[in-house]
mmCIF file of C-alpha atoms in Angstrom:
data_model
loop_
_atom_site.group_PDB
_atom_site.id
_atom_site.type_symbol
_atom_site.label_atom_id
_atom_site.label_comp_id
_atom_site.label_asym_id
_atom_site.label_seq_id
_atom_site.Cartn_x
_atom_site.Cartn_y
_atom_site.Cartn_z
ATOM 1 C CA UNK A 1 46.305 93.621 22.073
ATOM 2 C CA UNK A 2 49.372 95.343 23.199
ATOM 3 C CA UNK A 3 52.221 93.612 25.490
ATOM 4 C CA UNK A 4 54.652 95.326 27.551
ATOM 5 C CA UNK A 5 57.772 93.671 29.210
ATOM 6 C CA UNK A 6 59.400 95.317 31.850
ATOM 7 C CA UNK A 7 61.606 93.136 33.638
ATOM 8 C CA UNK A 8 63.148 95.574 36.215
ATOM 9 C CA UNK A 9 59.772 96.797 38.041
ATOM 10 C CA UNK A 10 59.811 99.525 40.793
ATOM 11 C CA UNK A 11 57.669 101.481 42.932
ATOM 12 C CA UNK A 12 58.430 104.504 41.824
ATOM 13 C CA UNK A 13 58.175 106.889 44.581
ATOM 14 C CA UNK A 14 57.970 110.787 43.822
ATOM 15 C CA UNK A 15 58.909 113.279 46.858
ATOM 16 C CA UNK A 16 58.214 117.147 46.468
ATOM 17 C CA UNK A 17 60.859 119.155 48.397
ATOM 18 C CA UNK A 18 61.733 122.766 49.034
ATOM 19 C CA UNK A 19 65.499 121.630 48.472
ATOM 20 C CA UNK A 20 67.824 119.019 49.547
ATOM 21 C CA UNK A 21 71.129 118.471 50.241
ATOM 22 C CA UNK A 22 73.754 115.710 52.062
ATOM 23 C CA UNK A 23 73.811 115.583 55.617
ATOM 24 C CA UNK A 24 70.788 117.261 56.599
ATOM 25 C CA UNK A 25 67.375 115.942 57.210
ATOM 26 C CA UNK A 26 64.964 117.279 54.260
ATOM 27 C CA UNK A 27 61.448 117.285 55.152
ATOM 28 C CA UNK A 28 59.184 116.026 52.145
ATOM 29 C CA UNK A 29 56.394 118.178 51.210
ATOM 30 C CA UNK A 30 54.132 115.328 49.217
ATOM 31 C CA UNK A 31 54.652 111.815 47.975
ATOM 32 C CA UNK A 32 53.466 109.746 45.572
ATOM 33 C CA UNK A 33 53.951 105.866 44.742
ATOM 34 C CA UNK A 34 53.653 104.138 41.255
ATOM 35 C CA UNK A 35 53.874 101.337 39.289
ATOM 36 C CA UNK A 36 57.068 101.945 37.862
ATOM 37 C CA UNK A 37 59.641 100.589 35.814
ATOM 38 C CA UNK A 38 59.942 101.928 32.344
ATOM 39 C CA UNK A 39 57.856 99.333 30.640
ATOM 40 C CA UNK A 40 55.060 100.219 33.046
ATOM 41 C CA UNK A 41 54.479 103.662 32.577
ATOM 42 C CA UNK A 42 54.156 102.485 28.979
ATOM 43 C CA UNK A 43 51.384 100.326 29.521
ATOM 44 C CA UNK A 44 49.807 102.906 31.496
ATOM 45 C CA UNK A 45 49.989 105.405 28.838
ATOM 46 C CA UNK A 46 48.234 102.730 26.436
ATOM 47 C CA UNK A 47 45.760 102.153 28.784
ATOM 48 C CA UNK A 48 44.761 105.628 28.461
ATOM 49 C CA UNK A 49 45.324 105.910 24.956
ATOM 50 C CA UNK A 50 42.097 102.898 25.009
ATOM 51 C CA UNK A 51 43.908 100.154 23.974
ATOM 52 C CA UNK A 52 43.744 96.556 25.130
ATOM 53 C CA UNK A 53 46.942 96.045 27.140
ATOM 54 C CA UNK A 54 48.900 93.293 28.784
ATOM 55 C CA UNK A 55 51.711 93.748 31.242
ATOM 56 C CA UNK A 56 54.262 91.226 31.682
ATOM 57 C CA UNK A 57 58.235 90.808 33.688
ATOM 58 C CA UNK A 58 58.717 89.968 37.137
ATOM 59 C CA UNK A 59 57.311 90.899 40.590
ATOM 60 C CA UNK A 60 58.200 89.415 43.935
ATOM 61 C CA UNK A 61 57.515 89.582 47.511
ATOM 62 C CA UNK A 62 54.840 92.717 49.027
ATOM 63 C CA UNK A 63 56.814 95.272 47.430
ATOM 64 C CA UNK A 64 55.417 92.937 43.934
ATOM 65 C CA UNK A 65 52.136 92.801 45.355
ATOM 66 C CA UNK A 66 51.157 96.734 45.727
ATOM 67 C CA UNK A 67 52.847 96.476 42.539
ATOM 68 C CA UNK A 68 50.426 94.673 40.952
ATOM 69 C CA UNK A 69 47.696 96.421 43.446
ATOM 70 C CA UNK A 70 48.526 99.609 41.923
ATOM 71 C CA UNK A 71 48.016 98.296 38.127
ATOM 72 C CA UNK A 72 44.558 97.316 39.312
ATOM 73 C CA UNK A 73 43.738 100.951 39.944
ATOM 74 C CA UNK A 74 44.445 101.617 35.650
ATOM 75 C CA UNK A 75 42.737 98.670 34.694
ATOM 76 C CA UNK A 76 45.266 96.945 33.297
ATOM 77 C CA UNK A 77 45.930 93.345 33.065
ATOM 78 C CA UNK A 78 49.047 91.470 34.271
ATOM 79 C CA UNK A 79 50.389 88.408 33.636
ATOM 80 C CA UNK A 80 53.762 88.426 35.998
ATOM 81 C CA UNK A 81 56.057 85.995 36.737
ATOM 82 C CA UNK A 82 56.333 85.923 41.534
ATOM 83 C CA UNK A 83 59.958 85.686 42.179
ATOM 84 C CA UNK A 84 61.637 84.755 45.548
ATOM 85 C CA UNK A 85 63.319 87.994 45.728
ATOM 86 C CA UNK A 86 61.383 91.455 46.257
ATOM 87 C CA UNK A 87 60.732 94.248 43.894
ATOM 88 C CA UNK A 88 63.130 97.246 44.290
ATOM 89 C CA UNK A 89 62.070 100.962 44.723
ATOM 90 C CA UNK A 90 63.056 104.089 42.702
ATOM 91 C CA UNK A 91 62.891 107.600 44.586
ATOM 92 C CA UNK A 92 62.368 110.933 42.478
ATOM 93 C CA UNK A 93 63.381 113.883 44.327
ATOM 94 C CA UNK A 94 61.365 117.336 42.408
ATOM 95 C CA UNK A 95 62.736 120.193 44.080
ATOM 96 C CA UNK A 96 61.014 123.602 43.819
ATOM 97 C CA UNK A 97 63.944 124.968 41.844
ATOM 98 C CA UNK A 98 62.795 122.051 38.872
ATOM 99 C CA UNK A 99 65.192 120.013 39.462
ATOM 100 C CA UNK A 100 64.777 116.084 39.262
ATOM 101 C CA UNK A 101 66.870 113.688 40.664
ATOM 102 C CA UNK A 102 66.545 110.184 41.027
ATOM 103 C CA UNK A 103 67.839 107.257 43.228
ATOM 104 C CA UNK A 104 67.124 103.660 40.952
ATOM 105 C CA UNK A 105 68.078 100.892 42.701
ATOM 106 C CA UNK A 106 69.543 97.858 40.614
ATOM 107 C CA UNK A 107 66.709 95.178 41.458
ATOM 108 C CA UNK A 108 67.251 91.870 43.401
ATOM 109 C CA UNK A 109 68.479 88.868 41.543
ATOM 110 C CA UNK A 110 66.240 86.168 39.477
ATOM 111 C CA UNK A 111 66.721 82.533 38.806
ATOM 112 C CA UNK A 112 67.339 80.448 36.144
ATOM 113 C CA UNK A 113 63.627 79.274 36.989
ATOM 114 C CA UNK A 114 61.888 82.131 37.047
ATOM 115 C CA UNK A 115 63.576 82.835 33.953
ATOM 116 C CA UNK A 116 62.398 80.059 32.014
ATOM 117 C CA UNK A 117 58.899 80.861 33.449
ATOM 118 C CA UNK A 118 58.662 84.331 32.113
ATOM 119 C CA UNK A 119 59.735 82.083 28.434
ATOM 120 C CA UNK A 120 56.754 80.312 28.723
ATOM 121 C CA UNK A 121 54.578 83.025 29.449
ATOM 122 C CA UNK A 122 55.970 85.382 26.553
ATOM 123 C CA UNK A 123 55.510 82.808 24.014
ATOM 124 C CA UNK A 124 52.327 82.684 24.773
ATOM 125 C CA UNK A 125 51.627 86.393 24.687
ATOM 126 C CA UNK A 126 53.465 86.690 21.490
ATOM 127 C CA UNK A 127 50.578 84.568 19.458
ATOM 128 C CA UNK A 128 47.599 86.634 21.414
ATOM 129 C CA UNK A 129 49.799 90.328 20.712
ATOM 130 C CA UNK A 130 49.757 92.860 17.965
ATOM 131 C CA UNK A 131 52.298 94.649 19.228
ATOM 132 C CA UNK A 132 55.219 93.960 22.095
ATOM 133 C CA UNK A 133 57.583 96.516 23.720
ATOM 134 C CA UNK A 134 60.242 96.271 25.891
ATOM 135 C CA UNK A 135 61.605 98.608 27.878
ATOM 136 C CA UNK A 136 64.130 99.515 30.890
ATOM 137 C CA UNK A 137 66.983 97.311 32.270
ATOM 138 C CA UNK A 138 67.019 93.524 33.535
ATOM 139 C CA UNK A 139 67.518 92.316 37.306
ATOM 140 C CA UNK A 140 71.168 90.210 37.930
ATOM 141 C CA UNK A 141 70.809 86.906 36.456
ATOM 142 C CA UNK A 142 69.889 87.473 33.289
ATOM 143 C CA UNK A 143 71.574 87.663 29.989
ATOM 144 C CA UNK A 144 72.188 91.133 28.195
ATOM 145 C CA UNK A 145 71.456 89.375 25.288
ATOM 146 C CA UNK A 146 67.515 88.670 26.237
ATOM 147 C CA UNK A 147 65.894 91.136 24.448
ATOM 148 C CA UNK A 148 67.931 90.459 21.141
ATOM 149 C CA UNK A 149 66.549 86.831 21.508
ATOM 150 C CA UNK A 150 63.029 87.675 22.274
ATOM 151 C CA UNK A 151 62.775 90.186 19.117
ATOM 152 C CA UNK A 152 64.172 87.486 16.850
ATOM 153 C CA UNK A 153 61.045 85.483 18.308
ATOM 154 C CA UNK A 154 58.514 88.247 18.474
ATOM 155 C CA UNK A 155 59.685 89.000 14.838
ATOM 156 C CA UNK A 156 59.640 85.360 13.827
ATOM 157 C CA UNK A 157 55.905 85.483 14.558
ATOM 158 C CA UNK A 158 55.375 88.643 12.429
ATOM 159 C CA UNK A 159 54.720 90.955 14.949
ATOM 160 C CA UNK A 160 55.700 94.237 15.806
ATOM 161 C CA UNK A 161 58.474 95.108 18.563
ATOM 162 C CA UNK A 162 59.467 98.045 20.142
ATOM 163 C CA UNK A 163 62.693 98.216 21.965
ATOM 164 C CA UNK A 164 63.535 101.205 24.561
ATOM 165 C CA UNK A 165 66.683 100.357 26.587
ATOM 166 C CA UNK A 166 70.113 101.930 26.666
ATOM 167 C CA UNK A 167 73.552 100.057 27.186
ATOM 168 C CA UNK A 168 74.730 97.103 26.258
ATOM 169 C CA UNK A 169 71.160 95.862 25.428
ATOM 170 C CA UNK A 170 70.576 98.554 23.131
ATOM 171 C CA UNK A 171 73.879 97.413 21.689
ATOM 172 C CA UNK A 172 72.653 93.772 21.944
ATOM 173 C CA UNK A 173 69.157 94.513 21.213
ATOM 174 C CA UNK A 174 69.750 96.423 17.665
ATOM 175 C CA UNK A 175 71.063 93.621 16.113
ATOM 176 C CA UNK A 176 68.099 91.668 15.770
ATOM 177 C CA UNK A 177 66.376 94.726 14.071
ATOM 178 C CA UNK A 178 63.369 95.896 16.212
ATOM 179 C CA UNK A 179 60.419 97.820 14.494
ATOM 180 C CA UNK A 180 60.612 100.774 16.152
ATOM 181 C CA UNK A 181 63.584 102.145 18.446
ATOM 182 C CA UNK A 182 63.916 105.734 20.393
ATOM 183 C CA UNK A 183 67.669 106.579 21.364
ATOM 184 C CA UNK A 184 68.503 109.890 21.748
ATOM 185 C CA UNK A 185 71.526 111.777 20.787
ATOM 186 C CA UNK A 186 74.287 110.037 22.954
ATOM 187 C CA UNK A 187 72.764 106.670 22.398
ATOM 188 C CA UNK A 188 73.257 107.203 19.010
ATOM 189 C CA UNK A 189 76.659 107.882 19.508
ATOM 190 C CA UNK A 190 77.302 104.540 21.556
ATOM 191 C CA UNK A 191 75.288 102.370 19.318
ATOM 192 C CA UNK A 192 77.546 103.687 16.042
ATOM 193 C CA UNK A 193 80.894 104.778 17.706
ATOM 194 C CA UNK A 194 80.799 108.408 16.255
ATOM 195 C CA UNK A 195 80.525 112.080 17.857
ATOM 196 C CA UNK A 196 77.391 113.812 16.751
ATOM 197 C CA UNK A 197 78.070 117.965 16.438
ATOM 198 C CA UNK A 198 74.276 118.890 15.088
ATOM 199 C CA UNK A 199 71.199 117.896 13.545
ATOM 200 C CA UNK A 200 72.205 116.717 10.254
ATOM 201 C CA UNK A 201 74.588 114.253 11.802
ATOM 202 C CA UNK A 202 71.945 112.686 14.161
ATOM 203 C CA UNK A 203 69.758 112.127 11.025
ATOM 204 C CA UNK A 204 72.400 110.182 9.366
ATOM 205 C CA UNK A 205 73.207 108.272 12.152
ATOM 206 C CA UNK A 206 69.263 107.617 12.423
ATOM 207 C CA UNK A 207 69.442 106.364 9.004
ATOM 208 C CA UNK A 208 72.606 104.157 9.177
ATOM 209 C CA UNK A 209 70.702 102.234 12.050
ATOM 210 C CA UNK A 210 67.430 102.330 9.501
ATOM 211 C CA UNK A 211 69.099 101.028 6.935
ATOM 212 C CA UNK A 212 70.136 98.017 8.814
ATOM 213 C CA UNK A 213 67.059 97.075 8.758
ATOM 214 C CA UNK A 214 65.186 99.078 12.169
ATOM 215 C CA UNK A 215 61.833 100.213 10.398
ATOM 216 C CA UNK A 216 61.543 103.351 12.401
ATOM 217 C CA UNK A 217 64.165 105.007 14.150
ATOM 218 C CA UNK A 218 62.904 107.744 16.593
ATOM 219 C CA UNK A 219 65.557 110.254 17.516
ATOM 220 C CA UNK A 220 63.978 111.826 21.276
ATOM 221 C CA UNK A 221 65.037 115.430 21.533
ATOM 222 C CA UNK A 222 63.477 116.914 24.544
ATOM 223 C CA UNK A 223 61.484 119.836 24.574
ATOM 224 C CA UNK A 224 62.622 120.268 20.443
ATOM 225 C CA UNK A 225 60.080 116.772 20.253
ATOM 226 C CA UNK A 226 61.361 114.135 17.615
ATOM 227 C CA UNK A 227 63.089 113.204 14.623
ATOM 228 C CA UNK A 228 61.175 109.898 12.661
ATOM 229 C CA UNK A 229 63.293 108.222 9.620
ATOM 230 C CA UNK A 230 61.423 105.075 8.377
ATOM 231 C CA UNK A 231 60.751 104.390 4.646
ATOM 232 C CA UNK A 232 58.913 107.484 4.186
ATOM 233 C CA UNK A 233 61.319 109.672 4.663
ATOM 234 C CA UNK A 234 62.851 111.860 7.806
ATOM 235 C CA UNK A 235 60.206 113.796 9.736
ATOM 236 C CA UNK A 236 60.535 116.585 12.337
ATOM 237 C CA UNK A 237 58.044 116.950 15.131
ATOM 238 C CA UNK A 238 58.146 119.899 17.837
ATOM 239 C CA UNK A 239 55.307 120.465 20.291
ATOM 240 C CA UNK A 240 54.012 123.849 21.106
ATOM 241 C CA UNK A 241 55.421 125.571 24.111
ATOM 242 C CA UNK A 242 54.082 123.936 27.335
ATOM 243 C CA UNK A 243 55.372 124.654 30.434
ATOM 244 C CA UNK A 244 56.312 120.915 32.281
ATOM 245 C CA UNK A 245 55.283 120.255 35.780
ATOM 246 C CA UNK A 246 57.446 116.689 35.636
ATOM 247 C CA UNK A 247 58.993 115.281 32.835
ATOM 248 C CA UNK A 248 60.164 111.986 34.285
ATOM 249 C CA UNK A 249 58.277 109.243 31.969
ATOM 250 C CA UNK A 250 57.604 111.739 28.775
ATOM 251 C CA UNK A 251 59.929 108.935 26.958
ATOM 252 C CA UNK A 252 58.103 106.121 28.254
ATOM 253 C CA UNK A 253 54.514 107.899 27.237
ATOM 254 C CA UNK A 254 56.411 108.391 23.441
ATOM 255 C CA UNK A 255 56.968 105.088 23.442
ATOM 256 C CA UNK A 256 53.509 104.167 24.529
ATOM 257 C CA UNK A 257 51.861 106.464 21.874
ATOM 258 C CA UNK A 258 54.025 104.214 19.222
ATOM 259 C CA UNK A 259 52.945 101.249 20.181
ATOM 260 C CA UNK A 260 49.481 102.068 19.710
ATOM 261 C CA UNK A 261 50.374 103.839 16.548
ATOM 262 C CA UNK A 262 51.565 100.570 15.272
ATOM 263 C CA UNK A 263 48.683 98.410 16.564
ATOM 264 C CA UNK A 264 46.201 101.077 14.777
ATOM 265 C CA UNK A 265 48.314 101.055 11.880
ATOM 266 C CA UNK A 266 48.867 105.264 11.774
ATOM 267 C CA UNK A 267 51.201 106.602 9.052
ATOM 268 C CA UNK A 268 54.229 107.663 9.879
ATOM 269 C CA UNK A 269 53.183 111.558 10.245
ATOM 270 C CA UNK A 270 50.340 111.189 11.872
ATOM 271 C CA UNK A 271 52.319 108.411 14.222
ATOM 272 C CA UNK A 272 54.547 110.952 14.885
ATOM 273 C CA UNK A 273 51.969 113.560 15.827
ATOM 274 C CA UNK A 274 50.063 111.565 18.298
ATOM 275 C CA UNK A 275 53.708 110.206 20.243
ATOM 276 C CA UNK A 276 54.802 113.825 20.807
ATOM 277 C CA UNK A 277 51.014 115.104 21.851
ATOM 278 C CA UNK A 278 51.274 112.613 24.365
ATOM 279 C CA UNK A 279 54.658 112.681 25.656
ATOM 280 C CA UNK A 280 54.029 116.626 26.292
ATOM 281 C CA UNK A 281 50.602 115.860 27.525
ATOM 282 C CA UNK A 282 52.729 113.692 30.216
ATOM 283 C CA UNK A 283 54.915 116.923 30.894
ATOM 284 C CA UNK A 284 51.747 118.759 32.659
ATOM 285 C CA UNK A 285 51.284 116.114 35.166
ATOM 286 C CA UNK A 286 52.628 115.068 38.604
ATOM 287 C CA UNK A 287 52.556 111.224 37.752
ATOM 288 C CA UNK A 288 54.984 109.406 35.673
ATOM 289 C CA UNK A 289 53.174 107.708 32.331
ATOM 290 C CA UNK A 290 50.139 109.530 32.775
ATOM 291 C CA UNK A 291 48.425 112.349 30.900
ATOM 292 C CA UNK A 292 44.831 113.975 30.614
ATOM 293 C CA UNK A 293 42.929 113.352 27.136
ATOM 294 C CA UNK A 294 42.256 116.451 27.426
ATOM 295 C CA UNK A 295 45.660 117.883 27.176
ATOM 296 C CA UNK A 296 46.573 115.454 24.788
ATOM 297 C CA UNK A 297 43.965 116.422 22.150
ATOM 298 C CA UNK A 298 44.479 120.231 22.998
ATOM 299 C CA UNK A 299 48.480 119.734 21.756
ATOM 300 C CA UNK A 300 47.619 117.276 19.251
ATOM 301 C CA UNK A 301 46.646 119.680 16.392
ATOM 302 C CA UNK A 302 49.275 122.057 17.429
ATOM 303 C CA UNK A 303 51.973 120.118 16.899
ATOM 304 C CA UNK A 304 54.134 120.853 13.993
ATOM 305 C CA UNK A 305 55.442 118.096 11.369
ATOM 306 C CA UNK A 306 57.926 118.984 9.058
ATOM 307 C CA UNK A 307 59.034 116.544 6.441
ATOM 308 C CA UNK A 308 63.137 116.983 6.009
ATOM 309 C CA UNK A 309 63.701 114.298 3.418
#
């Protein structure tokens, strides 16, 4: 089984618009609401991907409800912890020019209580898991030093941990050696306080954070796919050309796509191979974390893997 922790949930509301723009009134073509929160588009993702899937983080008042309502609808089981404070929403504004922009609000604050809850319930998650990621920022209240303590106890256990966060608890986070990270570029920079001109550089940045003792360190680079450097070597992946209808979540369904990679214990190529079908897969829909099979298995053999080192 497969855990995600997400402990900054949304509803993640997508409106279509012509354009937009302050002080006017903009009249929204469609809109759609999802489970969001990065850590649940991944478990939607794995869900698809046919692997048993747990989600777990906090959810409060009706906005936590049709939360978990809308999880129902994938299948997937939850295991939340109900705070006294309700879940926040995230707005996605897709204009027809392609644009994306994005209104995240910072989610309520949780208690010292409902803290120690969600410790109880992890530990016991940990023992029934394969794999565990975590992904997205925290409400107030909580410690940026979390997720550094719950890899140290996910690792303590011997299993495997994915970490997808930015900030100081990527900072915090990288210390206690995840499995299996994805910064990109400017991350990189932050995490190793160094200016990155081209490839070669991010690879060697990749590996300094490797050799510290990250087992995979996936380098995102957008529509150019992903750079992999584990103890196999450095690997380049690039999708073929798709042309994206959203690409809001295509991180979230790479990350996804790892996790099941781990749990199915892929090589590192082939791991590689099935994160980037997927994440481009994601590009072609509407919905965030979500892709066809279809798509997925129509990219996956078409996706190039070049071994650099």
């Amino acid at each position: 089984m497969i855990t995600t922790v997400t402990l900054n949930v949304a509803i993640d509301k997508a409106y279509v618009v012509e354009d937009f723009a302050k002080n006017t009134v903009t009249r929204v073509q469609t809109c759609s609401n999802t489970a969001g929160g990065k850590g649940l588009n991944v478990s939607k993702v794995i869900k698809l991907c046919g692997e048993a899937i747990i989600a777990t983080g906090f959810v409060g008042g009706h906005a936590g409800a049709y939360i978990e309502d809308l999880l129902k609808e994938y299948n997937i089981a939850t295991d939340f912890v109900h705070t006294k404070s309700e879940t926040r929403s995230c707005i996605n504004i897709l204009a027809s020019d392609g644009t994306s922009t994005e209104f995240l609000e910072p989610g309520a604050p949780v208690t010292l209580d409902e803290v120690n809850q969600f410790y109880e319930k992890i530990n016991v998650l940990i023992e029934k898991s394969d794999v565990i990621t975590i992904s997205g920022s925290i409400p107030k209240g909580i410690d940026t030093t979390i997720y550094a303590d719950l890899i140290s106890k996910i690792k303590s256990k011997g299993k495997k941990v994915i970490l997808d966060t930015s900030g100081a608890l990527l900072a915090d986070g990288v210390k206690a050696s995840p499995t299996l990270i994805k910064p990109n570029q400017e991350e990189l920079e932050a995490l190793l306080g160094i200016t990155i001109t081209n490839q070669t550089e991010v690879i060697e940045a990749a590996k300094r954070l490797h050799d510290t003792g990250i087992e995979f360190v996936v380098v995102s680079l957008g529509g150019d796919g992903a750079l992999l450097v584990c103890k196999d070597g450095v690997f380049h992946g690039k999708p073929p050309k798709i042309t994206p209808v959203n690409t809001v979540g295509c991180g979230d369904s790479m990350v996804g796509a790892f996790a099941v990679s781990l749990s199915r214990k892929l090589s590192a190529e082939n791991a590689l191979r099935y994160a980037i079908a997927v994440s481009a897969a994601n590009a072609l829909t509407m919905a965030t974390g979500s892709f066809h099979i279809s798509d997925m298995e129509r990219i996956l053999p078409e996706v190039e893997i070049n071994r650099l080192f």
